[in-house]
Coordinates of C-alpha atoms and ligand atoms in Angstrom, one line a residue:
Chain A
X1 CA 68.0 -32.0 -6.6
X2 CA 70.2 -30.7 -4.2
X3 CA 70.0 -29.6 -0.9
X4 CA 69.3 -25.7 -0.4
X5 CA 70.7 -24.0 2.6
X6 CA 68.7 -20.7 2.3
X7 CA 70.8 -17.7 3.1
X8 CA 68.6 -14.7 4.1
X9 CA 71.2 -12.3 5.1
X10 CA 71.1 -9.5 7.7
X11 CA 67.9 -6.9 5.5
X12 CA 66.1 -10.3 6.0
X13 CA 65.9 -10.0 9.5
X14 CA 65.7 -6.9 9.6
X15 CA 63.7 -3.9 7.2
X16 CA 63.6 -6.6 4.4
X17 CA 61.6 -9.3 6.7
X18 CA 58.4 -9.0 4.6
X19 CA 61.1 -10.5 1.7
X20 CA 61.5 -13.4 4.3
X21 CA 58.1 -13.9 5.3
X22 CA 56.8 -14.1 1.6
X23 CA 59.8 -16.5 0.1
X24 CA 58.9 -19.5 3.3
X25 CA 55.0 -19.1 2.6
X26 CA 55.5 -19.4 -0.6
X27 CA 58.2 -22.1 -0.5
X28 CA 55.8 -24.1 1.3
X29 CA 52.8 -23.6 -0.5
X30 CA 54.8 -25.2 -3.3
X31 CA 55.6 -28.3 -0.9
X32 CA 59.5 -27.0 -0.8
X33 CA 60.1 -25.7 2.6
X34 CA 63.1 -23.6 3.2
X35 CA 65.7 -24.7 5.7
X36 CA 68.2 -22.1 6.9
X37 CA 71.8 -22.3 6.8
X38 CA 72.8 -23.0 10.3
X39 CA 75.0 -19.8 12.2
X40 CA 75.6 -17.9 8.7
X41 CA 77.3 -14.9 8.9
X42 CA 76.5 -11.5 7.2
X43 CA 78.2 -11.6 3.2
X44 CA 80.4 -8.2 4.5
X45 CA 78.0 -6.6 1.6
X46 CA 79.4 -3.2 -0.4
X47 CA 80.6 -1.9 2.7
X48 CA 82.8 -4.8 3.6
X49 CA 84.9 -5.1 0.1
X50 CA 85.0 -0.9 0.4
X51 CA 87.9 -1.4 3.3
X52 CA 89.5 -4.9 2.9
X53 CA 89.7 -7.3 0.5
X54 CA 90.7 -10.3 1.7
X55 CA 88.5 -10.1 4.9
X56 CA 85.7 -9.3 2.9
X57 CA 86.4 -12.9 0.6
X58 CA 86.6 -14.3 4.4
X59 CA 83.3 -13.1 5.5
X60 CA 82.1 -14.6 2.5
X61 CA 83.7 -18.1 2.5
X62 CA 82.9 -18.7 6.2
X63 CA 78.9 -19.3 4.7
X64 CA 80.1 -21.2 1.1
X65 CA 81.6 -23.4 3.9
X66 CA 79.2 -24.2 6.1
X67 CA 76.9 -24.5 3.0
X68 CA 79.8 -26.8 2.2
X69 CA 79.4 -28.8 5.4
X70 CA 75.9 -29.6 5.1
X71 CA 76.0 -30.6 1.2
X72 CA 74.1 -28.0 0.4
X73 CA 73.7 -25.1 -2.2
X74 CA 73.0 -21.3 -1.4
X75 CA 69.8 -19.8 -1.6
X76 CA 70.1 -16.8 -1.9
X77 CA 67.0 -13.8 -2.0
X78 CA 69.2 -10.3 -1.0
X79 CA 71.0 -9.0 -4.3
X80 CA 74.0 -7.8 -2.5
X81 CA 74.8 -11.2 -0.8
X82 CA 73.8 -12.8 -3.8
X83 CA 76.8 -11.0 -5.9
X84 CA 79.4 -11.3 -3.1
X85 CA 78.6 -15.2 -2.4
X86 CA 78.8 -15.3 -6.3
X87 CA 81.8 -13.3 -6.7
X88 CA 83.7 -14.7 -4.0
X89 CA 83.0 -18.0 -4.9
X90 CA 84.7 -17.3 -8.3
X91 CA 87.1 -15.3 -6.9
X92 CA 88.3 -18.7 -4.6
X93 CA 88.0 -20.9 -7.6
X94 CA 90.5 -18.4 -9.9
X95 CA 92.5 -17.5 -7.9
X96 CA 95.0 -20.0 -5.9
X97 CA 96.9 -17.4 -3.7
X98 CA 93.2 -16.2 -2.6
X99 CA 92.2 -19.5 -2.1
X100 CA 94.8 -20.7 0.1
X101 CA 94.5 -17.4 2.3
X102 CA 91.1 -17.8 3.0
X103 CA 91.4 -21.4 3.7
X104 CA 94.1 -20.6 6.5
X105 CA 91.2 -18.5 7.8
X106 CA 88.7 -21.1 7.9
X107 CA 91.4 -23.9 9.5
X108 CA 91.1 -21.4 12.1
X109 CA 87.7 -22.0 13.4
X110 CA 87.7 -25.5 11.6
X111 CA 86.1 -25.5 8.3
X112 CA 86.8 -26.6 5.0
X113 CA 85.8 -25.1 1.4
X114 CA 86.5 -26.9 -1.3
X115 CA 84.7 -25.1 -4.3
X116 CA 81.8 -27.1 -4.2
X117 CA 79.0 -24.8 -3.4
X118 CA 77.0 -23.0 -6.2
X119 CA 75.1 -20.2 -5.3
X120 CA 71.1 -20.5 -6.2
X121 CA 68.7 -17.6 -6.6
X122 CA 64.9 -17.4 -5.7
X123 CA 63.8 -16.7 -9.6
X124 CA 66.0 -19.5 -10.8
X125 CA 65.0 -22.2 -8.5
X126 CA 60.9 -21.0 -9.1
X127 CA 61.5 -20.9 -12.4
X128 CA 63.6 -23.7 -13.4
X129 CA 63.6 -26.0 -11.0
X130 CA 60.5 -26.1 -9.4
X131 CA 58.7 -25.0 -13.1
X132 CA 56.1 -21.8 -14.1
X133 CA 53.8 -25.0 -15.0
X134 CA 53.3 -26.2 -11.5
X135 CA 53.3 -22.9 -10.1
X136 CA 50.8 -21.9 -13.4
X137 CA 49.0 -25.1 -11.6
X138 CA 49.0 -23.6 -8.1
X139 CA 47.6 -20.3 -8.6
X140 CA 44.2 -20.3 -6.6
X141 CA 43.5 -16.4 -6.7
X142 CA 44.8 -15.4 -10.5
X143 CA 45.8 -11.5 -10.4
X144 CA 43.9 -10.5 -13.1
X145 CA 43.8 -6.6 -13.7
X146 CA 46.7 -6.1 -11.6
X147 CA 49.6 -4.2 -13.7
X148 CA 52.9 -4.8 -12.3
X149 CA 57.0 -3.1 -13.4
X150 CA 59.4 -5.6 -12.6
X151 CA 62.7 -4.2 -11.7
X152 CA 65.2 -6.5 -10.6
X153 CA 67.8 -3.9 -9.7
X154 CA 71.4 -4.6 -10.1
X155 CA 73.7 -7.0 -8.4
X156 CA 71.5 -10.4 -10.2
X157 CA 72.5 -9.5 -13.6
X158 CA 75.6 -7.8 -13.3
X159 CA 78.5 -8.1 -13.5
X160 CA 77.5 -11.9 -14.1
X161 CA 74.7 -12.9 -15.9
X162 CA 74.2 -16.5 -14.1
X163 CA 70.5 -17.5 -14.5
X164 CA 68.9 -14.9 -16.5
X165 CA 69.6 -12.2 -19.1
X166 CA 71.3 -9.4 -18.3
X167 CA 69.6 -6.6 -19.9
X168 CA 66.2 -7.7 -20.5
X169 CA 65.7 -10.2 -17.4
X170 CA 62.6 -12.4 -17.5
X171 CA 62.4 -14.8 -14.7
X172 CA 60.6 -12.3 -12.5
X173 CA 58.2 -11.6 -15.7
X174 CA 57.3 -15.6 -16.1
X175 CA 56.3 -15.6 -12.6
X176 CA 54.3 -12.2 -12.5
X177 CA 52.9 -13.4 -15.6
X178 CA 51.9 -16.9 -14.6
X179 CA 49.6 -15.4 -11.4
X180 CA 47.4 -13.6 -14.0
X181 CA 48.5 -10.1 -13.6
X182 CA 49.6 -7.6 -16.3
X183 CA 53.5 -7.0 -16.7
X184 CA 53.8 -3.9 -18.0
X185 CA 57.0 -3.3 -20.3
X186 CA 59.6 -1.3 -18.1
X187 CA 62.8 0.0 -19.6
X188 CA 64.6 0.2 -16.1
X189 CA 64.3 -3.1 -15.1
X190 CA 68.1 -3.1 -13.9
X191 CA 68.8 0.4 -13.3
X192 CA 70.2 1.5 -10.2
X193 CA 67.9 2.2 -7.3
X194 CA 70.9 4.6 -5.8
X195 CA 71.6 1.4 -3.2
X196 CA 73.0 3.4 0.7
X197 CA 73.3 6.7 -1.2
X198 CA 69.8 7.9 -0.3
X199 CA 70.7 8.0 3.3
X200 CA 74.3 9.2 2.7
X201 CA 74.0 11.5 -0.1
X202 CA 70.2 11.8 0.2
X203 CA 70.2 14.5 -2.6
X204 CA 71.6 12.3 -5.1
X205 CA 70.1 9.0 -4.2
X206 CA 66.4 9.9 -4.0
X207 CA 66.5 11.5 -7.8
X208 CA 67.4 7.6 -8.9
X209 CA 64.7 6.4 -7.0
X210 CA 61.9 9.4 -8.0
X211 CA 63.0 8.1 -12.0
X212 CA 62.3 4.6 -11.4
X213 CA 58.9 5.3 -9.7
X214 CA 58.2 7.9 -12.1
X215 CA 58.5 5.5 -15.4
X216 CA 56.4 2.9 -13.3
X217 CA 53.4 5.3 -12.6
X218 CA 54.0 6.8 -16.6
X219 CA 53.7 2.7 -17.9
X220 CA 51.0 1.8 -16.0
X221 CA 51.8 0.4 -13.4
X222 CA 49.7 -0.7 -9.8
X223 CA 52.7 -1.7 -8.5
X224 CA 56.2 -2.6 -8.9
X225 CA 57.7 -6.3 -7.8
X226 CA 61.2 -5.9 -6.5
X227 CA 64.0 -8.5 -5.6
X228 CA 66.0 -7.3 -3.4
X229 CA 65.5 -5.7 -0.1
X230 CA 68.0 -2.4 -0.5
X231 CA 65.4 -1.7 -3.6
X232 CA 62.1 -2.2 -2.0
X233 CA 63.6 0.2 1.3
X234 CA 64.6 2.6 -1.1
X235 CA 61.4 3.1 -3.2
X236 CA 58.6 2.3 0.0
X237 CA 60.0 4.2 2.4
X238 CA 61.0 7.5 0.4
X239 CA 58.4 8.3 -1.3
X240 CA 56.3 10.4 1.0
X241 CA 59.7 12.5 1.1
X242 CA 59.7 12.8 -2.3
X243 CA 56.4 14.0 -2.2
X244 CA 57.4 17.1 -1.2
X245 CA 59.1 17.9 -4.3
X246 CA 57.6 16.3 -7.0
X247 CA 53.9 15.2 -8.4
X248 CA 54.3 11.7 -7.0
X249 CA 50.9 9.6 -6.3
X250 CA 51.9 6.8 -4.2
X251 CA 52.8 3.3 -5.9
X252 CA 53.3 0.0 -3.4
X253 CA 56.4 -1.6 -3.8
X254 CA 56.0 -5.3 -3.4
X255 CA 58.5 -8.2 -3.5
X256 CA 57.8 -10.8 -6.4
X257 CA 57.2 -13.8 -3.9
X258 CA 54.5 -11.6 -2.0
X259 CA 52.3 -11.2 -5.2
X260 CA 53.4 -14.7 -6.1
X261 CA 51.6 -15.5 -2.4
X262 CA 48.5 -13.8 -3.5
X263 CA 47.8 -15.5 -6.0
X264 CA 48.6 -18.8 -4.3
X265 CA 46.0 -17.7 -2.0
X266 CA 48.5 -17.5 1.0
X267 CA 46.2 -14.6 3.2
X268 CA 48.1 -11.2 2.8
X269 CA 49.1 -11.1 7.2
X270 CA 51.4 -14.2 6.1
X271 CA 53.0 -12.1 3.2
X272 CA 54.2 -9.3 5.2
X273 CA 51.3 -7.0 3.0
X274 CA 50.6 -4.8 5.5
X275 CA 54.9 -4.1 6.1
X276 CA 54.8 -1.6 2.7
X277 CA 55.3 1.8 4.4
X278 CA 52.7 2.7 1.5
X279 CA 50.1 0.8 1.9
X280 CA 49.5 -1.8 -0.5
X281 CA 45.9 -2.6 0.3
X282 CA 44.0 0.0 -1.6
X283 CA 45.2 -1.4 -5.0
X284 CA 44.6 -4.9 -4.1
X285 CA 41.5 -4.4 -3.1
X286 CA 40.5 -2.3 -6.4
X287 CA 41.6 -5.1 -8.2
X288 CA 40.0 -7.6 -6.3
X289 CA 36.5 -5.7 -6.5
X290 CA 37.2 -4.8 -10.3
X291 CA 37.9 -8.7 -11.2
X292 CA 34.6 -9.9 -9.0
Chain B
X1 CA 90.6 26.4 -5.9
X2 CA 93.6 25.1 -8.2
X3 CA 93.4 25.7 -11.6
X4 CA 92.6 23.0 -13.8
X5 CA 95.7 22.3 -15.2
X6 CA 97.9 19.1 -14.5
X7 CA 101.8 18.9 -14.4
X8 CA 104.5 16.2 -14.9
X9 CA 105.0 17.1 -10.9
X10 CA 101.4 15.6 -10.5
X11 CA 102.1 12.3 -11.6
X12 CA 103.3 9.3 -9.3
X13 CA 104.2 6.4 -10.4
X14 CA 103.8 4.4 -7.9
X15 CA 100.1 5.0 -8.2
X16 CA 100.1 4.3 -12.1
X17 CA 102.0 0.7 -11.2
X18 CA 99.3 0.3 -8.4
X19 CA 96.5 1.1 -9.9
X20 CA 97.5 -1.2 -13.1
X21 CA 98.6 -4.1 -11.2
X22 CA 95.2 -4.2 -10.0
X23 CA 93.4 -7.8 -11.1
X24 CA 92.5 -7.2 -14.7
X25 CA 93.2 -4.0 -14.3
X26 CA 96.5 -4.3 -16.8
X27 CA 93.7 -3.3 -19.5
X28 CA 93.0 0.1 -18.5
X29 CA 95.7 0.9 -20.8
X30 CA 94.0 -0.2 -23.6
X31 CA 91.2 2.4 -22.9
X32 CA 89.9 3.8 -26.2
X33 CA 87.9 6.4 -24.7
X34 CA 84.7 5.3 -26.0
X35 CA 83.1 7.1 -22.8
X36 CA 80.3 4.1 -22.8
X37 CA 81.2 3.6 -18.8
X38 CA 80.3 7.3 -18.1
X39 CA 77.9 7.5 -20.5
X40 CA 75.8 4.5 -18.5
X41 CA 76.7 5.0 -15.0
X42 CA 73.7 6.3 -13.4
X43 CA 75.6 8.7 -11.1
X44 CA 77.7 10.1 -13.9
X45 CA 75.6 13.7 -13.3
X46 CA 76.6 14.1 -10.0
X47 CA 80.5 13.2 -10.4
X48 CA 83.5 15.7 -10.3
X49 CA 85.3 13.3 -12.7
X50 CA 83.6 10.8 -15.0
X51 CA 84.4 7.6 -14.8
X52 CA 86.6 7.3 -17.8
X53 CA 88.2 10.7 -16.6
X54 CA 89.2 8.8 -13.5
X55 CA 90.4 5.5 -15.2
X56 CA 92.5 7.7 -17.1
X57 CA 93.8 9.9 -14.4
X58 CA 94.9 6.9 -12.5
X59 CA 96.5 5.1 -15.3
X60 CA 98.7 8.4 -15.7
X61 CA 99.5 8.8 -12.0
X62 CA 97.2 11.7 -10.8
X63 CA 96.8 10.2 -7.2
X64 CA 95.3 13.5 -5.5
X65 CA 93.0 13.9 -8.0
X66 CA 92.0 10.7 -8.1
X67 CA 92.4 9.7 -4.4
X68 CA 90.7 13.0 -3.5
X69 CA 87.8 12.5 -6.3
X70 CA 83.9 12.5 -5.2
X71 CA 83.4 9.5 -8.1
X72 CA 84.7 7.1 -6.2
X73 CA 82.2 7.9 -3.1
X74 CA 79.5 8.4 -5.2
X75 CA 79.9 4.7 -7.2
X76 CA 77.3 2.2 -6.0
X77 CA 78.7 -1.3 -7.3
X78 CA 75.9 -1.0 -10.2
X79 CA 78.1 -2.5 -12.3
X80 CA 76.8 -0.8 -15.0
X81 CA 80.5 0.6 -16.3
X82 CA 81.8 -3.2 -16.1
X83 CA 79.3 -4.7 -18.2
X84 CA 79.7 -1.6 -20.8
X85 CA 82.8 -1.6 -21.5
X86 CA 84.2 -2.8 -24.6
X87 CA 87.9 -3.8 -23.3
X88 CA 86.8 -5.5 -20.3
X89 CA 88.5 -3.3 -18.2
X90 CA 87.1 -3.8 -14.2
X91 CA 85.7 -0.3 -13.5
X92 CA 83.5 -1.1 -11.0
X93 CA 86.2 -3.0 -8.8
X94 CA 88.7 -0.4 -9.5
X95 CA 87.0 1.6 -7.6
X96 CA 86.4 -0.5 -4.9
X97 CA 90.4 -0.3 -5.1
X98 CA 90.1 3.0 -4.9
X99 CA 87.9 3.3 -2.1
X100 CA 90.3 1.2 0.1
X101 CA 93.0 3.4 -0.7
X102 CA 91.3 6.2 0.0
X103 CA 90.2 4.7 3.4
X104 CA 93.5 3.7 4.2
X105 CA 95.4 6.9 3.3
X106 CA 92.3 9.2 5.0
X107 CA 91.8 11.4 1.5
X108 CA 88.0 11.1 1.6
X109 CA 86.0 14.4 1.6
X110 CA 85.8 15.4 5.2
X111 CA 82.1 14.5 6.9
X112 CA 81.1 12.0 4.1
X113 CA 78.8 9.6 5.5
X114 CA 80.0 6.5 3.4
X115 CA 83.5 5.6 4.8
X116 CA 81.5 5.8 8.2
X117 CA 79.4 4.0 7.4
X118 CA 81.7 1.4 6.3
X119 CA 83.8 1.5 9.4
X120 CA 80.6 1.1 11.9
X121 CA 79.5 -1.6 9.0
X122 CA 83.1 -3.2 9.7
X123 CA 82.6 -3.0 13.6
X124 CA 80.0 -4.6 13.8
X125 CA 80.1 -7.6 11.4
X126 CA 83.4 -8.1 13.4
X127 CA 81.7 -8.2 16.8
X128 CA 78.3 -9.6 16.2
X129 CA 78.8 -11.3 13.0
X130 CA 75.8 -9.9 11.6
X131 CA 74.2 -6.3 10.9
X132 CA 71.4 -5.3 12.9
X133 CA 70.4 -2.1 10.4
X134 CA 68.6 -0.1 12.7
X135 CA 71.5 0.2 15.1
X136 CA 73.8 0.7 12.5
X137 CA 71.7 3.7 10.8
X138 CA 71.4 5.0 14.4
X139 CA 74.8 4.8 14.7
X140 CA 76.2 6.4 11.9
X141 CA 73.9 9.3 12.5
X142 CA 75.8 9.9 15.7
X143 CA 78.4 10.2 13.8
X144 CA 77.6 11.9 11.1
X145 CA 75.8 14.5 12.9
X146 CA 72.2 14.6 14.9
X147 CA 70.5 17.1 12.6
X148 CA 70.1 14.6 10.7
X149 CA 68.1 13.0 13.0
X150 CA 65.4 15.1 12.8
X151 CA 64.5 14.8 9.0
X152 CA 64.2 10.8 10.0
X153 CA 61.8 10.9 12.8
X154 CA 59.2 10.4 10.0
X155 CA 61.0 7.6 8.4
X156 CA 61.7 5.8 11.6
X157 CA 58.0 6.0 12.8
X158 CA 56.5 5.0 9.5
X159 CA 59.1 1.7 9.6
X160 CA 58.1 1.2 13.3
X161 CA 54.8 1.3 12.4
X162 CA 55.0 -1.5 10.0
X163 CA 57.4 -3.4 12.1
X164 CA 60.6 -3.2 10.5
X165 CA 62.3 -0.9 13.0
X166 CA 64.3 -3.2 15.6
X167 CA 66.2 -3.1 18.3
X168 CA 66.8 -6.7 18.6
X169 CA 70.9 -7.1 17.9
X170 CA 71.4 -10.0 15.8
X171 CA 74.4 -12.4 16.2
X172 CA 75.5 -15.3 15.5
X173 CA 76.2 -18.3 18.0
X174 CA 79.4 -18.8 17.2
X175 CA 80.6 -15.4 17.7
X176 CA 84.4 -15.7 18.5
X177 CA 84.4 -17.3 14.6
X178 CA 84.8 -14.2 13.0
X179 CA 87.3 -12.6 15.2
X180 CA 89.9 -15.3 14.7
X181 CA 89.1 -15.9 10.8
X182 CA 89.7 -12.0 9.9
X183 CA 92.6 -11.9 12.2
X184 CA 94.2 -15.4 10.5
X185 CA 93.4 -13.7 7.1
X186 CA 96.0 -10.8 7.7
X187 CA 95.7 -7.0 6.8
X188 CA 95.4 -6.5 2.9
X189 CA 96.9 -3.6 2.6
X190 CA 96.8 -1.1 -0.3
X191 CA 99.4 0.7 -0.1
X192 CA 102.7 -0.6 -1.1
X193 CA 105.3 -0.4 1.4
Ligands
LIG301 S1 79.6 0.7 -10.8 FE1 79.9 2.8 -10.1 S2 81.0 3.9 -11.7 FE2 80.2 2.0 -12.6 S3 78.2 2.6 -13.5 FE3 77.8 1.9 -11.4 S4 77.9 3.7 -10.1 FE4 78.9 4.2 -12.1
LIG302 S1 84.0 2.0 -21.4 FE1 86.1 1.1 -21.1 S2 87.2 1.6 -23.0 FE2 85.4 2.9 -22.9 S3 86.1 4.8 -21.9 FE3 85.3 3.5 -20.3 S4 87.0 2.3 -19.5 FE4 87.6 3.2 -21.5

């Protein structure tokens, strides 16, 4: 297996850090310990590619080649990064002019890319490489009774489909499934969440994100496990806002590798729980007292 | 207002050659007007042209209305368009083009938040190397006006609260690195000379 450079990006470290927290538990737990990519740089993101193009392939390329450097692939939990590491890395491969532009840039602080650097996500890895079975084996504390909507957002399955299907995505589902908890069937898997819109056109972005909660809630749904950090901001911290204009009980918005953690029996103050602006515990602990 | 009504006099053809000469973008003139990108872009309700309406006003050479368009500020990168449509034509990085343009020539809706937020975005990848989001949400509310401020006290105590407000600035250790690469990489510009 190759070496994994893991590439948590800027949310990571910041609002998202719950995503961080939950991915290392639950990387160790599993006995494969995440090791971060030495001095990466943030991927430039939406924003980056919205003013220059080659500067934004760049940004990118300085982290495929460090990656490069160490022998390593990217892993890579954030969907934003994850499509401009992806697309970029493409982008260098097909196009020669690009290629050599960008490697001029990089002679200029001394690095080398070469196109060797693939660029990993957190469900593939769990789900191929390290195997549902052996996590199936690790569970401790199944989830039984727990009903969960996966959404997976955008920027994993489109425009490239690399690891999983692009409009019925199921890596995130094997794993939900294999802790014991209920996955209820939810249309808007990969819908938009409204991504920076709901704080610059607030209007418009928070009606995305009252649909998605809404059709969570009207499945069934506990919770919902998310992927990306942009996704779990935008339907946690929101929703008391929301509140105020529509019928909206509260619903906690988790990141797959924190349930995944629960059920691996990693205690919930190692998971980030308690970092949900609402409040995940009052579900859990239903469920728990329902399943004893 | 101006009527709704377009005129040879509208067109430029420099922006039809620009906008076509795009990567893969040569294929926007095999649009068939199926309307499948509007139809499953998930901001298509709030848009003053659809996104087939602006692929189609930018193949004919409509600049203003295109450059001058709320679409393009209201497109998220969902990619939804992209994967839709049936001629593989690049929607979604059309109008990333588009935004660039728009950045560079200044025809953006006046007060919009989003190209300030991608200039402070810009500012501080190029100083610090990475984005510290709380300073960068402060930031562009500076900018974008303080009243806003006040419908976020809430939403700043409740992610202080749970510890995901901070002030740390994060940067990378070799922080000269991206000043030299973006500088070697040379201005990309849009606009043909
Ligand atoms: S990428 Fe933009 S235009 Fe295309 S569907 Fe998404 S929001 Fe709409
Ligand atoms: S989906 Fe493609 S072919 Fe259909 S209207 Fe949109 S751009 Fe044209």
């Amino acid at each position: 297996m190759k070496k994994l450079a893991y590439y948590p990006g800027c949310s990571l470290t910041g609002t998202g850090r719950a995503y961080d927290e939950s991915l290392r538990a639950v990387f160790a737990a599993l006995g494969e310990p995440l090791e971060e990519l030495d001095d990466w740089n943030c991927c430039g993101a939406t924003s980056y590619m919205s003013i220059d193009k080659a500067k934004a392939y760049a940004l990118a390329s300085r982290n495929l080649a460090l990656a490069e450097r160490e022998e390593a692939d990217l892993l890579t939990p954030c969907n934003a990064c994850y499509l401009v590491l992806e697309k970029t890395r493409r982008h260098l491969a097909d196009s020669a002019e690009m290629g050599q532009r960008v490697q001029h840039a990089l002679d200029a602080i001394g690095l080398r890319y070469e196109g060797k650097v693939r660029i990993r996500h957190p469900l593939e890895i769990l789900t191929r490489q390290i195997g549902v079975e052996r996590i199936k084996e690790a569970v401790k504390e199944p989830l039984k009774g727990l009903k969960v909507a996966p959404y997976y957002g955008c920027q994993v399955v489109r425009p490239y489909a690399t690891f999983d299907d692009q409009y019925d995505p199921q890596t995130m589902d094997q794993l939900l499934k294999a802790t014991g908890a209920k996955v209820v069937d939810y249309p808007f898997k990969t819908r938009c969440c409204g991504a920076s819109q709901t704080g610059t056109l607030p209007k418009v972005g928070l009606h995305l994100v009252y649909r998605l909660l809404k059709e969570a809630q009207d499945r069934g749904a506990d919770v919902m496990a998310v992927i990306c950090s942009l996704c779990q901001f935008n339907l946690d911290v929101y929703q008391s806002k929301l509140r105020r204009v529509y019928d909206l009980p509260p619903i906690p918005i988790l990141y797959f590798p924190q349930i995944l953690g629960l059920a691996l029996g990693i205690p919930a103050d190692e998971l980030g729980i308690d970092r949900c602006v609402v409040s995940a515990r009052p579900v859990l602990e239903r469920r728990a007292a329902h399943a004893a | 207002m101006r009527p709704n009504i377009r005129t040879e006099a509208d067109r430029s053809p420099e922006f039809a050659h620009w906008i076509t000469s795009l990567p893969g973008a040569e294929k926007i003139r095999e649009c068939m007007h199926c309307g499948l990108c509007s139809a499953s872009c998930p901001l298509f309700a709030y848009m003053d042209y659809s996104p087939r309406q602006l692929m189609y006003l930018g193949r004919e050479g409509f600049r203003d209305d295109v450059l001058g368009s709320f679409t393009i500020w209201l497109c998220t990168s969902c990619y939804q368009c992209t994967v839709e449509c049936p001629r593989q034509i690049p929607v979604t990085e059309i109008m990333y083009a588009l935004k660039r343009r728009a950045i560079e020539e200044k025809t953006y809706p006046k007060r919009l938040a989003i190209p300030v937020l991608a200039r402070e975005f810009r500012r501080m990848v190029y100083d610090r190397g990475r984005i510290s989001e709380s300073w960068l949400v402060m930031k562009l509310m500076l900018k974008t006006g303080i009243h806003r401020m006040f419908g976020m006290v809430g939403l700043g105590w409740n992610l202080l609260r749970t510890g995901r407000f901070s002030l740390r600035r994060e940067t990378i250790r070799h922080r000269g690195d991206l000043a030299r690469m973006l500088e070697a990489v040379g201005h990309d510009s849009e606009v043909v000379p």
